[in-house]
Amino acid sequence: MSMIYRRVALIGLGLIASSMAHAMRRAGLAGEIVGTARTPATRAIAREDGLCDRVTDTAAEAVIGADLVVLCVPVGAMGALAAEIAPHLAPGATVTDVGSVKRSVIDAVAPHLPDSVHFVPAHPLAGTEHSGPRSGFAELFDNRWCLLVPVPGTDASATARLRALWEGMGSNVDEMDADHHDLVLAVTSHAPHLIAYTMVGVADDLRRVTDSEVIKYSAAGFRDFTRIAASDPTMWRDVFLNNREATLEILGRFTEELFALQRAIRTGDGDHLHAYFTRTRAIRRGIIEAGQDTDAPDFGRGTRKISAAPGAAPDPAAAHRQG
Amino acid sequence: MSMIYRRVALIGLGLIASSMAHAMRRAGLAGEIVGTARTPATRAIAREDGLCDRVTDTAAEAVIGADLVVLCVPVGAMGALAAEIAPHLAPGATVTDVGSVKRSVIDAVAPHLPDSVHFVPAHPLAGTEHSGPRSGFAELFDNRWCLLVPVPGTDASATARLRALWEGMGSNVDEMDADHHDLVLAVTSHAPHLIAYTMVGVADDLRRVTDSEVIKYSAAGFRDFTRIAASDPTMWRDVFLNNREATLEILGRFTEELFALQRAIRTGDGDHLHAYFTRTRAIRRGIIEAGQDTDAPDFGRGTRKISAAPGAAPDPAAAHRQG
């Protein structure tokens, strides 16, 4: 793989930025990687680990001479960051971001940027529940989608160059409109996360079942919820506040459906339940066929069999769909 | 490990029964394993695979001379099955089950059983989203909890013997009261499953986002929900119909909390969201400390690192807590 950008500035050094640093190095995609973060502790870790070629104390310094600037901060911090770096951006540079919401980021960032730079918003659909400069790894984006959301009038060659970077880091790349992105993500990610957070909170509140019982016997669906609900609180607060409309729409539909299923339980309508569960099972089948997950059965920790099928990795922690 | 039962009859040959057959053989816990299933196709597969030492055409035949009879059918089918086998049970035999709900199983089964047998209800907290006689494997119960729910007056030695069997199959064993069991499971398993089913159904209904988009970009929290929602429809219908009160109570609390979070999103109350998400993150930490899951980060399929820590298996399919 050849170099795509001479100098990449990573602003904010959490899971995504640190994984980008590792992935760009793996494929030799960047001549120099400059990083910065708001807190001195994060910058100190990045320097100690050699995460970037150079760590600067301010975002303004980091972007000087960079032909790619990547905004890797929570969605709610994007606007102020754009205002801070705007005077220091090199003409012809591309500015991108990795935020989970696109319309509000575009609205917050675009007004600050000079006409001499390209703005190509992006969203890599990858992550773990861990955060911070030591949580990244080079393989995070492999075979995952990265969605580019170019605003109308964006220079096509700037978009193509950013696409090449993401492909070089292992991603598949698609383009879509910002509003559609925000709706798709509300369904596939934002609403599910809020639901998981809620369920974990309910369990904690229930005084007749002790926390230790919940924890001890949580090898069920609940355990997956806790993994989801362990994600970064600041990032997720900003996601919900900035994708408000789409998230509330999906949650409204969710509540409607949940009430219908609750009613079926209350009235003993087994046919309704069975038909619903049969339909959702078919959707899962579609996901496996689309190659987004594996059909390998789940195993208990430490007792995993490795399937012979290529890419069919067993899934220990998501195991135990028991009753 | 030495033999604990001379002849074990497995009635119903799905995921749990077939895993029990493998696990009992692994440790030499049963002198003979007899199996039966309602459908001829399942019995034919069991015979072809040699899953049991002997496969009978009826449950009545299977229990003859067995000192342990395990009811491995959906919760709603337990009562009729008990009535069918009751006249054929050997005096002194232990009857147990593996149902996910305990109060209604006890109410359905106990009245049919003769005084000459011991009834010790049980619930192994283990499973996958797969079902059928070929879905089982010997490691399913390793390091998982099995809850014994003996009814008042049960012979202590019968309970101790069943405990030894489950421990021999790799489980940790606890005892608890039936009603408490049903509430604990409503929180840790039944309500989370209904919620996952609901969310997957909502995604399928939403016409502005195509199924293929949902599937393609579902590497988020949503993908875990589809795995949960792929579980056996008949089993889950019966779980909800038979643990109605506890499930509806938990869902009621869940809805209350969800409404409060929705309201925080609508009114832009970021502090409420942040505080809630910080609390749920701490619960996850408790689960890891209790050894019920691993802190190993999530990796993309086919690019997994294996952690050096014993038992710390990475978790590819539950990966991607992205926004």
XYZ file of C-alpha atoms in Angstrom:
646
model
C 0.000 0.000 0.000
C 1.380 3.432 -0.785
C 1.182 6.671 1.151
C -2.132 8.484 0.727
C -1.598 11.537 2.958
C 1.732 13.158 3.796
C 0.629 14.267 7.243
C -2.446 13.135 9.162
C -3.565 15.029 12.258
C -5.653 13.037 14.747
C -7.538 15.324 17.136
C -8.672 13.348 20.161
C -6.861 10.085 20.929
C -9.546 7.590 21.951
C -10.460 4.180 20.583
C -11.055 5.253 16.981
C -8.055 7.586 16.621
C -5.642 5.165 18.253
C -6.935 2.347 16.033
C -6.505 4.601 12.992
C -2.891 5.274 14.002
C -2.205 1.540 14.206
C -4.087 0.774 10.973
C -2.388 3.556 8.992
C 1.008 2.339 10.146
C 0.198 -1.259 9.302
C -0.361 -0.253 5.672
C 2.006 2.720 5.393
C -0.814 5.097 4.523
C 0.508 8.252 6.204
C 3.910 9.968 5.913
C 3.598 11.400 9.425
C 0.954 10.924 12.097
C 0.476 13.877 14.439
C -1.843 13.546 17.394
C -3.254 15.629 20.172
C -5.775 15.305 22.965
C -7.473 17.638 25.377
C -6.171 16.085 28.581
C -2.453 16.104 29.476
C -2.727 12.507 30.769
C -3.856 11.243 27.372
C -1.100 13.128 25.603
C 1.448 11.707 28.048
C 0.285 8.141 27.366
C 0.395 8.725 23.601
C 3.969 10.046 23.893
C 5.050 7.205 26.160
C 3.609 4.561 23.808
C 4.814 6.252 20.616
C 1.213 6.079 19.384
C 1.865 8.951 16.944
C 5.053 10.242 15.337
C 4.498 13.524 17.153
C 2.104 14.659 19.895
C 1.294 18.356 20.156
C -0.232 20.187 23.125
C -2.951 21.925 21.094
C -5.207 21.097 18.182
C -4.124 24.300 16.453
C -0.502 23.094 16.381
C -1.483 19.591 15.303
C -3.226 20.666 12.098
C -0.405 22.856 10.787
C 0.749 21.464 7.446
C -1.568 18.424 7.655
C -3.246 17.344 4.424
C -5.751 15.279 6.436
C -7.308 16.388 9.720
C -9.489 13.847 11.536
C -11.840 15.096 14.255
C -12.084 12.209 16.752
C -13.877 13.914 19.649
C -17.414 13.392 20.982
C -20.068 14.720 18.637
C -20.949 17.577 21.003
C -17.375 18.890 20.938
C -16.982 19.024 17.141
C -18.207 22.603 16.588
C -15.887 24.255 19.106
C -12.976 22.175 17.824
C -13.653 23.249 14.224
C -13.663 26.915 15.291
C -10.361 26.418 17.096
C -8.475 24.783 14.216
C -10.020 26.681 11.281
C -7.444 29.529 11.128
C -4.577 27.030 11.104
C -5.730 24.634 8.370
C -3.528 24.285 5.300
C -5.189 25.259 1.982
C -6.238 22.119 0.084
C -6.388 20.033 3.274
C -9.222 17.588 3.852
C -11.102 17.744 7.152
C -13.038 14.661 8.179
C -14.559 13.309 11.390
C -15.546 9.942 12.845
C -18.714 10.973 14.666
C -21.689 8.633 15.024
C -24.160 11.323 13.965
C -23.711 13.190 10.727
C -26.347 15.940 10.267
C -25.545 17.766 13.492
C -21.798 17.409 12.961
C -22.107 18.922 9.496
C -24.217 21.757 10.877
C -21.721 22.378 13.681
C -18.474 22.053 11.726
C -19.080 23.287 8.151
C -19.761 26.964 8.978
C -16.324 27.309 10.591
C -14.239 25.863 7.761
C -12.586 28.087 5.138
C -13.467 27.549 1.460
C -9.896 26.428 0.815
C -10.375 23.050 2.586
C -12.472 19.989 1.737
C -14.914 18.667 4.335
C -15.788 14.967 4.003
C -17.669 13.659 7.068
C -17.226 9.953 7.793
C -18.387 7.306 10.238
C -16.544 4.018 10.700
C -19.036 1.372 11.922
C -16.608 -0.218 14.321
C -15.811 -0.018 17.965
C -15.604 -1.852 21.252
C -16.896 -0.937 24.693
C -13.420 0.212 25.650
C -12.104 3.740 25.301
C -8.917 5.772 25.610
C -5.535 5.905 23.820
C -4.592 2.351 24.754
C -7.828 0.737 23.545
C -7.004 0.899 19.827
C -5.746 -1.895 17.591
C -4.911 -2.099 13.890
C -7.607 -4.661 13.021
C -10.595 -2.701 14.324
C -11.771 -1.606 10.870
C -11.035 -4.807 8.949
C -14.098 -5.871 6.961
C -16.233 -3.238 8.673
C -18.149 -0.533 6.889
C -17.100 3.071 6.861
C -19.820 5.450 5.688
C -18.738 8.637 3.907
C -21.296 11.432 3.969
C -19.975 14.109 1.604
C -21.932 17.365 1.598
C -23.261 18.565 -1.780
C -20.554 20.269 -3.834
C -17.669 18.340 -2.278
C -14.674 17.812 -4.530
C -14.905 14.218 -5.834
C -11.154 13.649 -5.701
C -11.062 14.581 -1.996
C -13.775 12.022 -1.309
C -11.967 9.390 -3.399
C -8.733 9.978 -1.488
C -10.423 9.573 1.875
C -12.132 6.427 0.578
C -8.705 5.031 -0.349
C -7.486 5.705 3.195
C -10.378 3.820 4.769
C -10.009 0.958 2.319
C -6.296 0.899 3.157
C -7.230 0.570 6.836
C -9.311 -2.506 5.969
C -12.822 -1.040 5.681
C -15.515 -1.420 3.099
C -16.748 2.042 2.123
C -20.213 3.303 1.200
C -21.550 6.800 0.667
C -24.900 8.071 1.838
C -26.851 11.207 2.632
C -26.534 12.607 6.175
C -30.211 12.320 7.130
C -30.459 8.768 5.866
C -27.278 7.888 7.740
C -28.756 9.213 10.953
C -31.957 7.177 10.510
C -30.106 3.951 9.643
C -27.857 4.355 12.662
C -30.805 5.170 14.919
C -32.210 1.737 14.008
C -29.066 -0.342 13.974
C -27.162 1.255 16.811
C -28.541 4.246 18.724
C -31.931 2.859 19.784
C -30.439 -0.584 20.660
C -27.846 1.096 22.844
C -30.439 3.145 24.725
C -32.509 0.017 25.269
C -29.522 -1.877 26.605
C -28.640 0.983 28.946
C -32.232 1.030 30.182
C -32.438 -2.697 30.874
C -29.178 -2.687 32.804
C -30.421 0.234 34.877
C -33.707 -1.559 35.643
C -31.860 -4.630 36.896
C -29.797 -2.472 39.195
C -32.914 -0.802 40.628
C -34.795 -3.972 41.465
C -34.336 -4.452 45.182
C -35.826 -7.953 45.447
C -33.093 -9.317 43.213
C -29.641 -8.458 44.489
C -26.957 -7.034 42.229
C -24.849 -10.073 42.987
C -27.617 -12.388 41.765
C -28.028 -10.359 38.601
C -24.315 -10.519 38.050
C -23.932 -14.163 38.968
C -26.770 -15.395 36.782
C -26.346 -12.924 33.943
C -24.943 -15.395 31.445
C -28.132 -14.790 29.483
C -29.185 -12.081 27.068
C -28.594 -9.642 29.869
C -24.835 -10.034 29.751
C -24.696 -8.760 26.182
C -26.698 -5.762 27.291
C -24.161 -4.960 29.974
C -21.377 -5.060 27.425
C -23.231 -2.589 25.240
C -24.131 -0.486 28.272
C -20.465 -0.200 29.248
C -19.698 2.077 26.294
C -18.335 5.572 26.816
C -20.946 7.763 28.606
C -19.863 11.079 27.096
C -19.814 9.763 23.554
C -23.270 8.261 23.962
C -24.799 11.277 25.689
C -23.725 13.317 22.672
C -25.034 10.734 20.198
C -28.534 10.840 21.691
C -28.633 14.614 22.050
C -27.475 15.035 18.457
C -29.555 12.351 16.782
C -32.619 13.233 18.804
C -35.361 13.088 16.188
C -34.443 9.781 14.553
C -33.737 8.105 17.887
C -37.046 9.255 19.383
C -38.910 8.091 16.281
C -37.419 4.601 16.516
C -38.005 4.439 20.262
C -41.637 5.417 19.678
C -42.091 2.521 17.278
C -40.240 0.232 19.642
C -42.572 1.116 22.500
C -45.618 0.469 20.316
C -44.366 -2.998 19.363
C -43.320 -3.790 22.912
C -46.776 -2.894 24.174
C -48.325 -5.211 21.576
C -46.085 -8.081 22.724
C -46.766 -7.318 26.398
C -50.464 -7.425 25.628
C -50.013 -10.821 23.913
C -48.276 -12.123 27.027
C -50.983 -10.732 29.291
C -53.827 -12.185 27.213
C -52.017 -15.469 26.563
C -51.899 -14.981 22.773
C -49.246 -17.586 22.016
C -49.816 -17.470 18.259
C -48.918 -13.787 18.102
C -45.722 -14.397 20.063
C -44.721 -17.428 18.027
C -45.285 -15.648 14.708
C -43.293 -12.628 15.856
C -40.347 -14.715 17.068
C -40.351 -16.753 13.855
C -40.092 -13.550 11.820
C -37.170 -12.196 13.856
C -35.362 -15.495 13.490
C -35.514 -15.087 9.703
C -33.946 -11.637 9.971
C -31.004 -13.127 11.816
C -30.638 -15.633 8.979
C -30.402 -12.704 6.550
C -27.596 -11.143 8.558
C -25.606 -14.354 8.521
C -26.139 -14.712 4.781
C -24.991 -11.122 4.269
C -21.707 -12.090 5.960
C -22.104 -9.638 8.847
C -21.898 -12.368 11.449
C -21.109 -16.021 11.794
C -23.415 -18.942 12.329
C -20.902 -20.672 14.564
C -22.553 -21.709 17.797
C -21.674 -19.986 21.012
C -19.420 -21.613 23.534
C -18.580 -21.017 27.126
C -15.446 -19.094 27.870
C -12.293 -21.118 27.799
C -13.921 -24.089 26.123
C -14.216 -22.764 22.611
C -13.964 -24.901 19.548
C -12.535 -23.152 16.535
C -14.665 -23.845 13.492
C -12.910 -24.959 10.347
C -14.903 -22.531 8.214
C -12.849 -19.485 7.205
C -13.903 -16.425 9.148
C -16.277 -18.454 11.286
C -15.086 -17.362 14.666
C -16.976 -18.607 17.687
C -18.412 -16.022 19.958
C -17.870 -16.890 23.584
C -19.106 -13.816 25.388
C -22.320 -13.519 23.414
C -23.100 -17.109 24.301
C -25.929 -18.494 26.285
C -29.211 -17.689 24.771
C -30.791 -19.640 27.527
C -34.175 -19.111 29.043
C -15.705 -39.192 37.512
C -17.830 -42.165 38.427
C -21.291 -43.178 37.313
C -24.062 -41.301 39.097
C -27.163 -42.794 37.421
C -27.443 -46.271 35.904
C -29.932 -45.192 33.225
C -30.800 -41.645 32.209
C -33.839 -40.988 30.005
C -33.747 -37.757 27.999
C -37.214 -36.778 26.796
C -36.942 -34.278 23.959
C -33.634 -34.120 22.071
C -32.894 -30.452 21.481
C -29.927 -28.295 22.405
C -29.972 -28.988 26.150
C -30.635 -32.747 25.976
C -28.072 -33.354 23.253
C -25.502 -31.319 25.193
C -26.321 -33.360 28.303
C -25.731 -36.572 26.368
C -22.308 -35.347 25.255
C -21.424 -33.984 28.710
C -22.513 -37.150 30.545
C -20.418 -39.263 28.187
C -17.413 -37.015 28.550
C -17.383 -37.709 32.296
C -18.874 -41.207 32.367
C -21.806 -40.106 34.507
C -24.494 -42.441 33.123
C -24.498 -46.190 32.628
C -26.928 -45.940 29.733
C -28.430 -42.914 27.990
C -31.875 -43.489 26.521
C -33.457 -40.778 24.416
C -36.702 -40.029 22.665
C -38.293 -37.147 20.792
C -41.765 -36.328 19.527
C -40.886 -36.082 15.837
C -39.654 -39.100 13.847
C -37.081 -36.925 12.056
C -35.398 -35.986 15.340
C -35.346 -39.603 16.470
C -33.839 -40.642 13.133
C -31.048 -38.066 13.470
C -30.353 -39.182 17.043
C -30.111 -42.807 15.894
C -27.925 -41.940 12.924
C -25.533 -39.902 15.062
C -25.487 -42.344 17.972
C -26.420 -39.436 20.224
C -27.868 -41.831 22.816
C -27.182 -45.480 23.554
C -30.773 -46.218 22.650
C -33.588 -44.197 21.060
C -37.180 -45.201 21.776
C -40.280 -44.201 19.854
C -42.248 -43.091 22.896
C -41.557 -41.307 26.159
C -43.337 -44.121 28.031
C -40.808 -46.652 26.733
C -37.868 -44.355 27.389
C -38.498 -43.988 31.115
C -38.799 -47.694 31.870
C -36.111 -48.669 34.344
C -34.510 -45.229 34.316
C -33.272 -43.874 37.632
C -33.148 -40.355 36.183
C -35.760 -38.925 33.807
C -35.025 -35.491 32.340
C -37.897 -33.542 30.781
C -36.292 -31.467 27.993
C -39.379 -30.183 26.193
C -40.800 -26.647 25.946
C -42.297 -25.457 29.222
C -45.834 -25.590 27.825
C -45.487 -29.297 27.015
C -44.274 -30.443 30.448
C -47.669 -31.195 32.017
C -48.911 -33.487 29.260
C -45.560 -35.244 29.161
C -45.641 -35.872 32.908
C -49.119 -37.397 32.609
C -47.894 -39.653 29.796
C -44.838 -41.046 31.583
C -46.195 -41.185 35.144
C -47.531 -44.787 35.014
C -44.202 -46.048 33.672
C -41.781 -44.461 36.126
C -39.633 -46.774 38.240
C -40.113 -46.441 42.008
C -37.267 -44.423 43.496
C -36.501 -42.692 40.198
C -35.743 -38.976 40.108
C -37.676 -36.817 37.645
C -36.139 -33.471 36.728
C -36.581 -30.919 33.958
C -34.538 -28.178 32.286
C -37.275 -25.590 31.778
C -36.588 -21.866 31.934
C -39.580 -21.228 34.203
C -40.019 -23.127 37.450
C -43.301 -22.256 39.218
C -45.537 -23.201 36.303
C -43.539 -26.345 35.549
C -43.885 -27.471 39.152
C -47.619 -26.748 39.064
C -48.005 -28.663 35.795
C -45.804 -31.665 36.535
C -46.000 -32.413 40.273
C -49.698 -33.429 40.410
C -49.084 -36.223 37.887
C -46.117 -37.856 39.606
C -46.532 -40.847 41.929
C -45.285 -40.540 45.512
C -42.681 -43.201 44.778
C -40.510 -40.849 42.663
C -38.474 -37.754 43.543
C -39.143 -34.530 41.641
C -36.223 -32.071 41.540
C -36.806 -29.252 39.039
C -33.676 -27.704 37.527
C -32.640 -24.987 35.121
C -29.202 -24.919 33.493
C -28.315 -21.296 32.625
C -26.700 -22.148 29.338
C -27.679 -22.207 25.730
C -27.038 -20.868 22.264
C -29.423 -19.519 19.647
C -29.289 -22.878 17.875
C -31.678 -25.759 18.446
C -32.204 -29.410 17.536
C -30.393 -32.701 18.174
C -27.239 -31.629 16.330
C -26.815 -28.322 18.177
C -25.472 -29.816 21.391
C -21.862 -30.022 22.576
C -20.208 -31.352 25.723
C -18.831 -27.980 26.887
C -22.135 -26.119 26.987
C -22.479 -26.284 30.774
C -18.836 -25.775 31.729
C -18.553 -23.026 34.348
C -22.218 -22.114 33.911
C -24.770 -22.104 36.679
C -27.429 -24.732 37.065
C -30.214 -23.753 39.464
C -31.952 -26.532 41.384
C -35.428 -25.665 42.636
C -36.448 -28.544 44.931
C -40.031 -28.403 46.162
C -40.585 -28.488 49.948
C -40.299 -32.018 51.314
C -37.952 -33.277 48.607
C -35.580 -36.031 49.673
C -32.203 -34.380 50.286
C -30.229 -37.285 48.881
C -32.121 -37.116 45.572
C -31.238 -33.432 45.303
C -27.602 -34.122 46.192
C -27.371 -36.814 43.526
C -28.741 -34.502 40.828
C -26.338 -31.802 41.988
C -23.467 -34.260 41.519
C -24.644 -34.949 37.960
C -24.692 -31.252 37.048
C -21.330 -30.677 38.681
C -20.017 -33.663 36.727
C -21.248 -32.011 33.525
C -19.183 -28.933 34.408
C -21.780 -26.681 36.052
C -21.771 -24.684 39.228
C -24.940 -25.466 41.161
C -27.132 -23.256 43.344
C -30.519 -23.882 44.930
C -33.339 -21.380 45.129
C -37.064 -21.040 45.581
C -39.235 -21.301 42.449
C -40.774 -17.823 42.635
C -37.442 -16.167 43.247
C -35.968 -18.124 40.353
C -38.697 -16.847 38.055
C -38.118 -13.228 39.071
C -34.330 -13.458 38.717
C -34.697 -14.994 35.280
C -37.279 -12.401 34.239
C -34.631 -9.739 34.875
C -31.537 -11.456 33.542
C -33.024 -13.319 30.607
C -36.744 -13.165 29.825
C -37.249 -9.401 29.622
C -33.962 -8.876 27.707
C -35.040 -11.481 25.184
C -38.425 -9.873 24.623
C -36.749 -6.510 24.171
C -34.326 -7.914 21.634
C -37.150 -9.588 19.728
C -39.032 -6.281 19.695
C -36.131 -4.208 18.403
C -35.410 -6.644 15.597
C -39.084 -6.570 14.600
C -39.115 -2.755 14.567
C -36.123 -2.644 12.242
C -37.860 -5.003 9.877
C -40.999 -2.835 9.825
C -39.311 0.441 9.044
C -39.851 0.965 5.345
C -37.525 3.948 4.901
C -34.565 1.808 5.866
C -34.282 -1.325 3.764
C -33.709 -4.737 5.305
C -30.479 -4.970 3.369
C -29.246 -1.724 4.918
C -30.168 -2.911 8.381
C -28.346 -6.150 7.712
C -25.334 -4.576 6.038
C -24.761 -1.950 8.708
C -25.810 -4.008 11.691
C -22.322 -4.513 13.096
C -23.551 -2.420 16.017
C -25.544 -3.244 19.121
C -28.276 -4.396 16.801
C -26.383 -7.460 15.670
C -26.296 -8.851 19.196
C -30.039 -8.359 19.374
C -30.549 -10.422 16.231
C -28.539 -13.244 17.726
C -30.743 -13.239 20.805
C -33.860 -12.889 18.654
C -32.924 -15.990 16.657
C -33.653 -18.288 19.600
C -36.260 -21.012 19.358
C -39.755 -19.465 18.919
C -41.690 -22.275 20.622
C -39.458 -22.362 23.652
C -39.692 -18.600 24.067
C -43.423 -18.384 23.507
C -43.802 -20.861 26.365
C -41.359 -18.972 28.580
C -43.330 -15.740 28.294
C -46.727 -17.368 28.702
C -45.509 -19.255 31.768
C -43.523 -16.513 33.475
C -46.142 -13.915 32.732
C -46.324 -11.968 35.983
C -42.610 -11.518 36.603
C -41.905 -10.701 32.955
C -44.689 -8.109 32.814
C -43.491 -6.549 36.071
C -39.966 -6.134 34.722
C -41.215 -4.835 31.384
C -43.340 -2.282 33.241
C -40.304 -0.975 35.072
C -38.313 -1.035 31.866
C -40.903 1.096 30.085
C -40.897 3.619 32.940
C -37.123 3.991 32.774
C -37.117 4.141 28.998
C -39.677 6.942 29.071
C -37.511 8.884 31.525
C -34.499 8.528 29.217
C -36.575 9.451 26.153
C -37.720 12.543 28.001
C -34.088 13.424 28.804
C -33.237 13.133 25.115
C -36.222 15.253 24.116
C -35.484 17.978 26.649
C -31.725 17.837 26.068
C -30.923 16.790 29.648
C -27.372 15.598 29.026
C -26.540 15.335 32.732
C -29.294 12.786 33.294
C -28.079 10.687 30.371
C -24.436 10.892 31.373
C -25.160 9.915 34.976
C -27.314 6.973 33.864
C -24.698 5.660 31.423
C -21.947 6.026 34.024
C -23.953 3.911 36.454
C -24.576 1.130 33.911
C -20.883 1.075 33.061
C -20.131 0.311 36.713
C -22.550 -2.642 36.641
C -20.623 -4.108 33.725
C -17.455 -3.793 35.779
C -19.138 -5.840 38.523
C -19.946 -8.602 36.075
C -16.368 -8.813 34.867
C -15.114 -8.898 38.460
C -17.580 -11.704 39.238
C -15.952 -13.710 36.439
C -19.118 -13.989 34.361
C -17.503 -12.377 31.336
C -14.129 -11.269 30.093
C -12.724 -7.787 29.792
C -10.893 -8.722 26.592
C -11.668 -6.195 23.898
C -13.790 -7.117 20.938
C -12.253 -7.823 17.594
C -13.466 -8.105 14.066
C -14.104 -11.589 12.727
C -11.057 -13.316 11.356
C -8.680 -10.798 12.887
C -8.852 -11.904 16.474
C -5.996 -11.723 18.877
C -6.054 -14.401 21.527
C -5.368 -12.885 24.894
C -2.714 -14.499 27.036
C -4.911 -14.338 30.125
C -6.451 -17.707 31.002
C -10.100 -17.797 30.099
C -9.946 -14.359 28.507
C -11.478 -15.225 25.179
C -12.099 -12.426 22.736
C -15.608 -11.961 21.574
C -15.771 -11.288 17.873
C -19.474 -11.335 17.198
C -20.406 -9.133 20.104
C -17.902 -6.608 18.835
C -18.444 -3.147 17.588
C -20.006 -0.992 20.176
C -19.832 1.835 17.720
C -22.162 4.791 17.462
